[in-house]
Amino acid sequence: MLSARERHFVDTRRIGHLATADSRAVPHVVPVCFSLSDGTLYITIDQKPKRDRGGPLKRLRNITDNPRAAVVFDRYDKDWQRLAWVMLHGRAEILTAGIEHDRAQSLLRSRYRQLDAMQIEQLPVIAIHIERVASWGDLDP
């Protein structure tokens, strides 16, 4: 679904910005680490400190209430001729175990070596099944 230029642009970003919304359509945007494979974007919940209110993270609660999600990957440059972004839209699900969950965790560990020091095996993974792609600007390296 992504063009070769869009895929390369996404693959060369280190973070994306995940947008979810709750059942009342109130948006929530957070920076995330990710891996992209076969039309699905994977985002793990890691062990970095997060505000804990005794329940699931806001992004997970939102996906449970409203599975529509988007992720933006962008490049800012002082030379505005170099500005660019790719946005992926899709339906998100939360993976807590199984072959896809374990494969996603492996993909994420291979992309972010910092995850090797974390116990993420039992933590959820967000899987966004890409349904639509939009892009703008100079996607070239």
Short mmCIF file of N, CA and C in Angstrom, two decimals:
data_model
loop_
_atom_site.label_atom_id
_atom_site.label_comp_id
_atom_site.label_asym_id
_atom_site.label_seq_id
_atom_site.Cartn_x
_atom_site.Cartn_y
_atom_site.Cartn_z
N MET A 1 0.82 -1.19 0.00
CA MET A 1 0.00 0.00 0.00
C MET A 1 0.87 1.26 0.00
N LEU A 2 2.01 1.22 0.67
CA LEU A 2 2.94 2.35 0.63
C LEU A 2 3.77 2.28 -0.64
N SER A 3 4.03 3.44 -1.24
CA SER A 3 4.95 3.47 -2.37
C SER A 3 6.36 3.19 -1.83
N ALA A 4 7.29 2.91 -2.72
CA ALA A 4 8.67 2.66 -2.31
C ALA A 4 9.25 3.88 -1.59
N ARG A 5 8.95 5.08 -2.07
CA ARG A 5 9.45 6.31 -1.44
C ARG A 5 8.85 6.50 -0.05
N GLU A 6 7.54 6.25 0.09
CA GLU A 6 6.89 6.37 1.40
C GLU A 6 7.47 5.35 2.39
N ARG A 7 7.63 4.12 1.93
CA ARG A 7 8.17 3.06 2.79
C ARG A 7 9.58 3.42 3.24
N HIS A 8 10.43 3.88 2.32
CA HIS A 8 11.78 4.26 2.69
C HIS A 8 11.77 5.41 3.70
N PHE A 9 10.91 6.38 3.47
CA PHE A 9 10.81 7.51 4.40
C PHE A 9 10.44 7.01 5.80
N VAL A 10 9.42 6.17 5.90
CA VAL A 10 9.00 5.63 7.21
C VAL A 10 10.14 4.82 7.83
N ASP A 11 10.76 3.96 7.05
CA ASP A 11 11.83 3.11 7.57
C ASP A 11 13.01 3.90 8.12
N THR A 12 13.22 5.12 7.62
CA THR A 12 14.36 5.92 8.08
C THR A 12 14.00 6.87 9.23
N ARG A 13 12.77 6.85 9.70
CA ARG A 13 12.39 7.63 10.87
C ARG A 13 12.65 6.79 12.12
N ARG A 14 12.97 7.42 13.22
CA ARG A 14 13.17 6.71 14.48
C ARG A 14 11.93 6.74 15.36
N ILE A 15 11.08 7.75 15.18
CA ILE A 15 9.83 7.81 15.94
C ILE A 15 8.68 8.21 15.02
N GLY A 16 7.50 7.84 15.44
CA GLY A 16 6.27 8.30 14.80
C GLY A 16 5.41 8.93 15.89
N HIS A 17 4.32 9.53 15.49
CA HIS A 17 3.38 10.12 16.44
C HIS A 17 2.04 9.43 16.27
N LEU A 18 1.66 8.67 17.29
CA LEU A 18 0.43 7.88 17.29
C LEU A 18 -0.73 8.74 17.75
N ALA A 19 -1.78 8.78 16.95
CA ALA A 19 -3.01 9.50 17.31
C ALA A 19 -4.13 8.49 17.50
N THR A 20 -4.73 8.54 18.69
CA THR A 20 -5.91 7.75 18.99
C THR A 20 -6.98 8.71 19.50
N ALA A 21 -8.19 8.22 19.62
CA ALA A 21 -9.28 9.04 20.16
C ALA A 21 -10.17 8.14 21.01
N ASP A 22 -10.73 8.72 22.04
CA ASP A 22 -11.60 7.93 22.90
C ASP A 22 -13.00 7.83 22.31
N SER A 23 -13.91 7.27 23.05
CA SER A 23 -15.27 7.05 22.53
C SER A 23 -16.01 8.36 22.25
N ARG A 24 -15.53 9.47 22.82
CA ARG A 24 -16.14 10.78 22.56
C ARG A 24 -15.37 11.56 21.51
N ALA A 25 -14.41 10.90 20.85
CA ALA A 25 -13.57 11.48 19.79
C ALA A 25 -12.58 12.51 20.32
N VAL A 26 -12.24 12.44 21.60
CA VAL A 26 -11.22 13.33 22.16
C VAL A 26 -9.85 12.76 21.77
N PRO A 27 -9.03 13.53 21.04
CA PRO A 27 -7.76 13.00 20.53
C PRO A 27 -6.68 12.89 21.61
N HIS A 28 -5.75 12.00 21.35
CA HIS A 28 -4.59 11.77 22.22
C HIS A 28 -3.43 11.43 21.29
N VAL A 29 -2.31 12.15 21.39
CA VAL A 29 -1.17 11.94 20.49
C VAL A 29 0.08 11.74 21.34
N VAL A 30 0.84 10.67 21.02
CA VAL A 30 2.08 10.38 21.74
C VAL A 30 3.16 9.93 20.76
N PRO A 31 4.43 10.25 21.04
CA PRO A 31 5.51 9.73 20.21
C PRO A 31 5.71 8.25 20.52
N VAL A 32 6.04 7.47 19.49
CA VAL A 32 6.18 6.02 19.67
C VAL A 32 7.34 5.47 18.84
N CYS A 33 7.91 4.37 19.33
CA CYS A 33 8.82 3.55 18.55
C CYS A 33 7.97 2.55 17.79
N PHE A 34 8.45 2.09 16.65
CA PHE A 34 7.59 1.28 15.78
C PHE A 34 8.40 0.35 14.91
N SER A 35 7.69 -0.59 14.32
CA SER A 35 8.23 -1.45 13.27
C SER A 35 7.11 -1.69 12.27
N LEU A 36 7.46 -1.74 11.01
CA LEU A 36 6.48 -1.90 9.94
C LEU A 36 6.75 -3.21 9.22
N SER A 37 5.70 -4.04 9.08
CA SER A 37 5.86 -5.33 8.41
C SER A 37 4.56 -5.74 7.74
N ASP A 38 4.63 -6.02 6.45
CA ASP A 38 3.50 -6.60 5.71
C ASP A 38 2.17 -5.85 5.94
N GLY A 39 2.19 -4.54 5.82
CA GLY A 39 0.96 -3.77 5.93
C GLY A 39 0.45 -3.55 7.34
N THR A 40 1.27 -3.88 8.33
CA THR A 40 0.89 -3.65 9.73
C THR A 40 2.01 -2.90 10.42
N LEU A 41 1.64 -1.89 11.20
CA LEU A 41 2.59 -1.14 12.00
C LEU A 41 2.47 -1.64 13.44
N TYR A 42 3.62 -1.94 14.05
CA TYR A 42 3.64 -2.45 15.42
C TYR A 42 4.27 -1.43 16.35
N ILE A 43 3.66 -1.28 17.53
CA ILE A 43 4.14 -0.37 18.56
C ILE A 43 4.09 -1.14 19.87
N THR A 44 5.22 -1.26 20.56
CA THR A 44 5.20 -1.96 21.83
C THR A 44 5.00 -0.97 22.98
N ILE A 45 4.45 -1.48 24.04
CA ILE A 45 4.45 -0.74 25.30
C ILE A 45 5.74 -1.17 25.99
N ASP A 46 6.59 -0.21 26.32
CA ASP A 46 7.88 -0.55 26.90
C ASP A 46 7.89 -0.24 28.39
N GLN A 47 9.07 -0.29 28.97
CA GLN A 47 9.19 -0.09 30.42
C GLN A 47 9.69 1.30 30.80
N LYS A 48 9.69 2.24 29.86
CA LYS A 48 10.06 3.60 30.25
C LYS A 48 9.02 4.10 31.24
N PRO A 49 9.42 4.99 32.15
CA PRO A 49 8.45 5.49 33.13
C PRO A 49 7.28 6.19 32.44
N LYS A 50 6.09 5.82 32.87
CA LYS A 50 4.86 6.43 32.38
C LYS A 50 4.00 6.74 33.59
N ARG A 51 3.15 7.70 33.45
CA ARG A 51 2.25 8.01 34.55
C ARG A 51 1.30 6.84 34.72
N ASP A 52 1.26 6.27 35.91
CA ASP A 52 0.43 5.09 36.18
C ASP A 52 -0.73 5.50 37.07
N ARG A 53 -1.90 5.32 36.55
CA ARG A 53 -3.10 5.62 37.33
C ARG A 53 -3.83 4.34 37.71
N GLY A 54 -3.10 3.23 37.71
CA GLY A 54 -3.68 1.98 38.13
C GLY A 54 -4.42 1.21 37.04
N GLY A 55 -4.44 1.74 35.82
CA GLY A 55 -5.13 1.06 34.73
C GLY A 55 -4.30 1.12 33.48
N PRO A 56 -4.87 0.67 32.37
CA PRO A 56 -4.13 0.71 31.10
C PRO A 56 -3.82 2.15 30.67
N LEU A 57 -2.78 2.29 29.87
CA LEU A 57 -2.42 3.59 29.32
C LEU A 57 -3.57 4.16 28.49
N LYS A 58 -3.61 5.47 28.39
CA LYS A 58 -4.66 6.15 27.64
C LYS A 58 -4.74 5.64 26.20
N ARG A 59 -3.61 5.43 25.55
CA ARG A 59 -3.63 4.95 24.16
C ARG A 59 -4.29 3.58 24.06
N LEU A 60 -4.08 2.72 25.06
CA LEU A 60 -4.70 1.39 25.06
C LEU A 60 -6.20 1.49 25.35
N ARG A 61 -6.57 2.33 26.28
CA ARG A 61 -8.00 2.53 26.57
C ARG A 61 -8.71 3.09 25.34
N ASN A 62 -8.06 4.03 24.66
CA ASN A 62 -8.68 4.61 23.47
C ASN A 62 -8.90 3.55 22.39
N ILE A 63 -7.90 2.71 22.15
CA ILE A 63 -8.02 1.68 21.12
C ILE A 63 -9.14 0.71 21.47
N THR A 64 -9.28 0.40 22.74
CA THR A 64 -10.38 -0.48 23.17
C THR A 64 -11.73 0.17 22.86
N ASP A 65 -11.84 1.48 23.09
CA ASP A 65 -13.10 2.21 22.85
C ASP A 65 -13.32 2.54 21.38
N ASN A 66 -12.23 2.83 20.67
CA ASN A 66 -12.32 3.32 19.30
C ASN A 66 -11.06 2.86 18.55
N PRO A 67 -11.14 1.79 17.77
CA PRO A 67 -9.94 1.23 17.16
C PRO A 67 -9.35 2.02 16.00
N ARG A 68 -9.97 3.11 15.57
CA ARG A 68 -9.41 3.93 14.49
C ARG A 68 -8.17 4.65 15.02
N ALA A 69 -7.08 4.61 14.26
CA ALA A 69 -5.84 5.25 14.69
C ALA A 69 -5.10 5.78 13.46
N ALA A 70 -4.18 6.69 13.73
CA ALA A 70 -3.30 7.22 12.69
C ALA A 70 -1.92 7.42 13.29
N VAL A 71 -0.91 7.33 12.43
CA VAL A 71 0.46 7.58 12.85
C VAL A 71 1.10 8.49 11.79
N VAL A 72 1.78 9.52 12.26
CA VAL A 72 2.48 10.45 11.37
C VAL A 72 3.98 10.31 11.59
N PHE A 73 4.70 10.26 10.48
CA PHE A 73 6.16 10.27 10.46
C PHE A 73 6.55 11.52 9.69
N ASP A 74 7.37 12.38 10.30
CA ASP A 74 7.65 13.64 9.63
C ASP A 74 9.13 13.98 9.64
N ARG A 75 9.46 14.95 8.80
CA ARG A 75 10.81 15.52 8.77
C ARG A 75 10.66 17.02 8.74
N TYR A 76 11.30 17.67 9.70
CA TYR A 76 11.37 19.12 9.69
C TYR A 76 12.78 19.49 9.27
N ASP A 77 12.90 20.56 8.51
CA ASP A 77 14.19 21.05 8.08
C ASP A 77 14.11 22.57 7.98
N LYS A 78 15.22 23.24 8.28
CA LYS A 78 15.24 24.70 8.12
C LYS A 78 14.95 25.10 6.69
N ASP A 79 15.37 24.24 5.77
CA ASP A 79 15.05 24.43 4.36
C ASP A 79 13.66 23.84 4.13
N TRP A 80 12.67 24.68 4.03
CA TRP A 80 11.29 24.20 3.94
C TRP A 80 11.00 23.44 2.65
N GLN A 81 11.93 23.45 1.71
CA GLN A 81 11.77 22.61 0.53
C GLN A 81 11.95 21.13 0.89
N ARG A 82 12.52 20.85 2.07
CA ARG A 82 12.78 19.47 2.52
C ARG A 82 11.72 18.93 3.46
N LEU A 83 10.71 19.74 3.80
CA LEU A 83 9.67 19.26 4.71
C LEU A 83 8.92 18.09 4.08
N ALA A 84 8.53 17.13 4.94
CA ALA A 84 7.80 15.96 4.43
C ALA A 84 7.12 15.23 5.57
N TRP A 85 6.08 14.49 5.21
CA TRP A 85 5.43 13.59 6.17
C TRP A 85 4.71 12.46 5.45
N VAL A 86 4.55 11.36 6.17
CA VAL A 86 3.75 10.23 5.73
C VAL A 86 2.79 9.92 6.87
N MET A 87 1.51 9.74 6.55
CA MET A 87 0.50 9.41 7.55
C MET A 87 -0.15 8.07 7.19
N LEU A 88 -0.20 7.19 8.18
CA LEU A 88 -0.85 5.89 8.02
C LEU A 88 -2.13 5.89 8.83
N HIS A 89 -3.21 5.46 8.23
CA HIS A 89 -4.50 5.34 8.90
C HIS A 89 -4.87 3.87 8.94
N GLY A 90 -5.50 3.44 10.01
CA GLY A 90 -5.93 2.06 10.05
C GLY A 90 -6.70 1.71 11.30
N ARG A 91 -6.96 0.43 11.40
CA ARG A 91 -7.69 -0.13 12.54
C ARG A 91 -6.65 -0.78 13.46
N ALA A 92 -6.69 -0.38 14.72
CA ALA A 92 -5.72 -0.88 15.70
C ALA A 92 -6.32 -1.99 16.54
N GLU A 93 -5.46 -2.89 16.95
CA GLU A 93 -5.84 -3.91 17.92
C GLU A 93 -4.70 -4.08 18.90
N ILE A 94 -5.02 -4.59 20.06
CA ILE A 94 -4.02 -4.79 21.10
C ILE A 94 -3.70 -6.28 21.17
N LEU A 95 -2.43 -6.60 20.96
CA LEU A 95 -1.96 -7.98 21.02
C LEU A 95 -1.33 -8.21 22.39
N THR A 96 -1.75 -9.25 23.08
CA THR A 96 -1.19 -9.52 24.41
C THR A 96 -0.39 -10.82 24.45
N ALA A 97 -0.54 -11.67 23.46
CA ALA A 97 0.19 -12.94 23.41
C ALA A 97 0.02 -13.52 22.01
N GLY A 98 0.76 -14.59 21.74
CA GLY A 98 0.60 -15.30 20.47
C GLY A 98 1.73 -15.05 19.50
N ILE A 99 1.64 -15.72 18.37
CA ILE A 99 2.70 -15.68 17.35
C ILE A 99 2.92 -14.26 16.82
N GLU A 100 1.84 -13.55 16.48
CA GLU A 100 2.01 -12.19 15.94
C GLU A 100 2.61 -11.26 16.99
N HIS A 101 2.15 -11.36 18.24
CA HIS A 101 2.69 -10.56 19.35
C HIS A 101 4.20 -10.80 19.48
N ASP A 102 4.59 -12.08 19.53
CA ASP A 102 6.01 -12.41 19.72
C ASP A 102 6.85 -11.96 18.53
N ARG A 103 6.32 -12.12 17.33
CA ARG A 103 7.03 -11.67 16.12
C ARG A 103 7.21 -10.15 16.13
N ALA A 104 6.16 -9.44 16.53
CA ALA A 104 6.23 -7.98 16.61
C ALA A 104 7.29 -7.54 17.63
N GLN A 105 7.30 -8.19 18.79
CA GLN A 105 8.30 -7.84 19.81
C GLN A 105 9.72 -8.08 19.27
N SER A 106 9.90 -9.14 18.52
CA SER A 106 11.20 -9.44 17.93
C SER A 106 11.59 -8.36 16.91
N LEU A 107 10.65 -7.97 16.06
CA LEU A 107 10.91 -6.91 15.08
C LEU A 107 11.28 -5.60 15.77
N LEU A 108 10.57 -5.28 16.83
CA LEU A 108 10.84 -4.04 17.55
C LEU A 108 12.20 -4.09 18.24
N ARG A 109 12.54 -5.22 18.83
CA ARG A 109 13.86 -5.36 19.47
C ARG A 109 14.98 -5.20 18.44
N SER A 110 14.79 -5.72 17.22
CA SER A 110 15.84 -5.61 16.22
C SER A 110 16.00 -4.17 15.73
N ARG A 111 14.96 -3.38 15.83
CA ARG A 111 15.01 -1.97 15.38
C ARG A 111 15.52 -1.04 16.48
N TYR A 112 15.21 -1.37 17.74
CA TYR A 112 15.56 -0.52 18.89
C TYR A 112 16.32 -1.36 19.90
N ARG A 113 17.63 -1.29 19.87
CA ARG A 113 18.47 -2.07 20.78
C ARG A 113 18.21 -1.73 22.24
N GLN A 114 17.68 -0.56 22.54
CA GLN A 114 17.37 -0.18 23.92
C GLN A 114 16.36 -1.16 24.55
N LEU A 115 15.54 -1.78 23.71
CA LEU A 115 14.53 -2.72 24.21
C LEU A 115 15.17 -4.01 24.73
N ASP A 116 16.41 -4.30 24.34
CA ASP A 116 17.08 -5.50 24.84
C ASP A 116 17.23 -5.48 26.36
N ALA A 117 17.33 -4.31 26.93
CA ALA A 117 17.49 -4.18 28.38
C ALA A 117 16.16 -4.19 29.12
N MET A 118 15.06 -4.32 28.41
CA MET A 118 13.73 -4.26 29.02
C MET A 118 13.03 -5.61 28.92
N GLN A 119 12.21 -5.89 29.88
CA GLN A 119 11.38 -7.10 29.90
C GLN A 119 10.05 -6.77 29.24
N ILE A 120 9.99 -6.87 27.91
CA ILE A 120 8.77 -6.49 27.20
C ILE A 120 7.95 -7.68 26.73
N GLU A 121 8.44 -8.89 26.97
CA GLU A 121 7.78 -10.08 26.43
C GLU A 121 6.31 -10.17 26.81
N GLN A 122 5.97 -9.78 28.01
CA GLN A 122 4.60 -9.90 28.50
C GLN A 122 3.78 -8.61 28.32
N LEU A 123 4.41 -7.60 27.74
CA LEU A 123 3.71 -6.31 27.58
C LEU A 123 2.95 -6.29 26.25
N PRO A 124 1.87 -5.51 26.19
CA PRO A 124 1.06 -5.47 24.96
C PRO A 124 1.77 -4.80 23.79
N VAL A 125 1.30 -5.17 22.61
CA VAL A 125 1.75 -4.57 21.36
C VAL A 125 0.52 -4.02 20.66
N ILE A 126 0.63 -2.81 20.15
CA ILE A 126 -0.43 -2.23 19.32
C ILE A 126 -0.12 -2.61 17.87
N ALA A 127 -1.09 -3.20 17.20
CA ALA A 127 -0.96 -3.54 15.78
C ALA A 127 -1.95 -2.68 15.01
N ILE A 128 -1.44 -1.86 14.12
CA ILE A 128 -2.31 -1.02 13.29
C ILE A 128 -2.29 -1.59 11.88
N HIS A 129 -3.43 -2.09 11.45
CA HIS A 129 -3.56 -2.66 10.11
C HIS A 129 -3.86 -1.51 9.15
N ILE A 130 -2.89 -1.20 8.30
CA ILE A 130 -2.94 0.00 7.47
C ILE A 130 -4.01 -0.14 6.39
N GLU A 131 -4.88 0.86 6.36
CA GLU A 131 -5.97 0.90 5.38
C GLU A 131 -5.81 2.04 4.38
N ARG A 132 -5.08 3.08 4.79
CA ARG A 132 -4.93 4.25 3.92
C ARG A 132 -3.61 4.94 4.23
N VAL A 133 -2.97 5.46 3.19
CA VAL A 133 -1.70 6.17 3.33
C VAL A 133 -1.84 7.54 2.66
N ALA A 134 -1.33 8.56 3.32
CA ALA A 134 -1.25 9.90 2.74
C ALA A 134 0.17 10.40 2.96
N SER A 135 0.66 11.19 2.01
CA SER A 135 2.00 11.75 2.19
C SER A 135 2.08 13.10 1.50
N TRP A 136 3.12 13.86 1.89
CA TRP A 136 3.30 15.19 1.34
C TRP A 136 4.76 15.56 1.45
N GLY A 137 5.23 16.34 0.51
CA GLY A 137 6.55 16.95 0.58
C GLY A 137 7.64 16.12 -0.07
N ASP A 138 8.86 16.47 0.26
CA ASP A 138 10.05 15.86 -0.33
C ASP A 138 10.42 14.62 0.48
N LEU A 139 9.99 13.46 0.03
CA LEU A 139 10.25 12.21 0.73
C LEU A 139 11.63 11.62 0.45
N ASP A 140 12.39 12.24 -0.46
CA ASP A 140 13.71 11.72 -0.80
C ASP A 140 14.67 11.90 0.37
N PRO A 141 15.66 10.97 0.47
CA PRO A 141 16.64 11.06 1.57
C PRO A 141 17.43 12.36 1.55
#
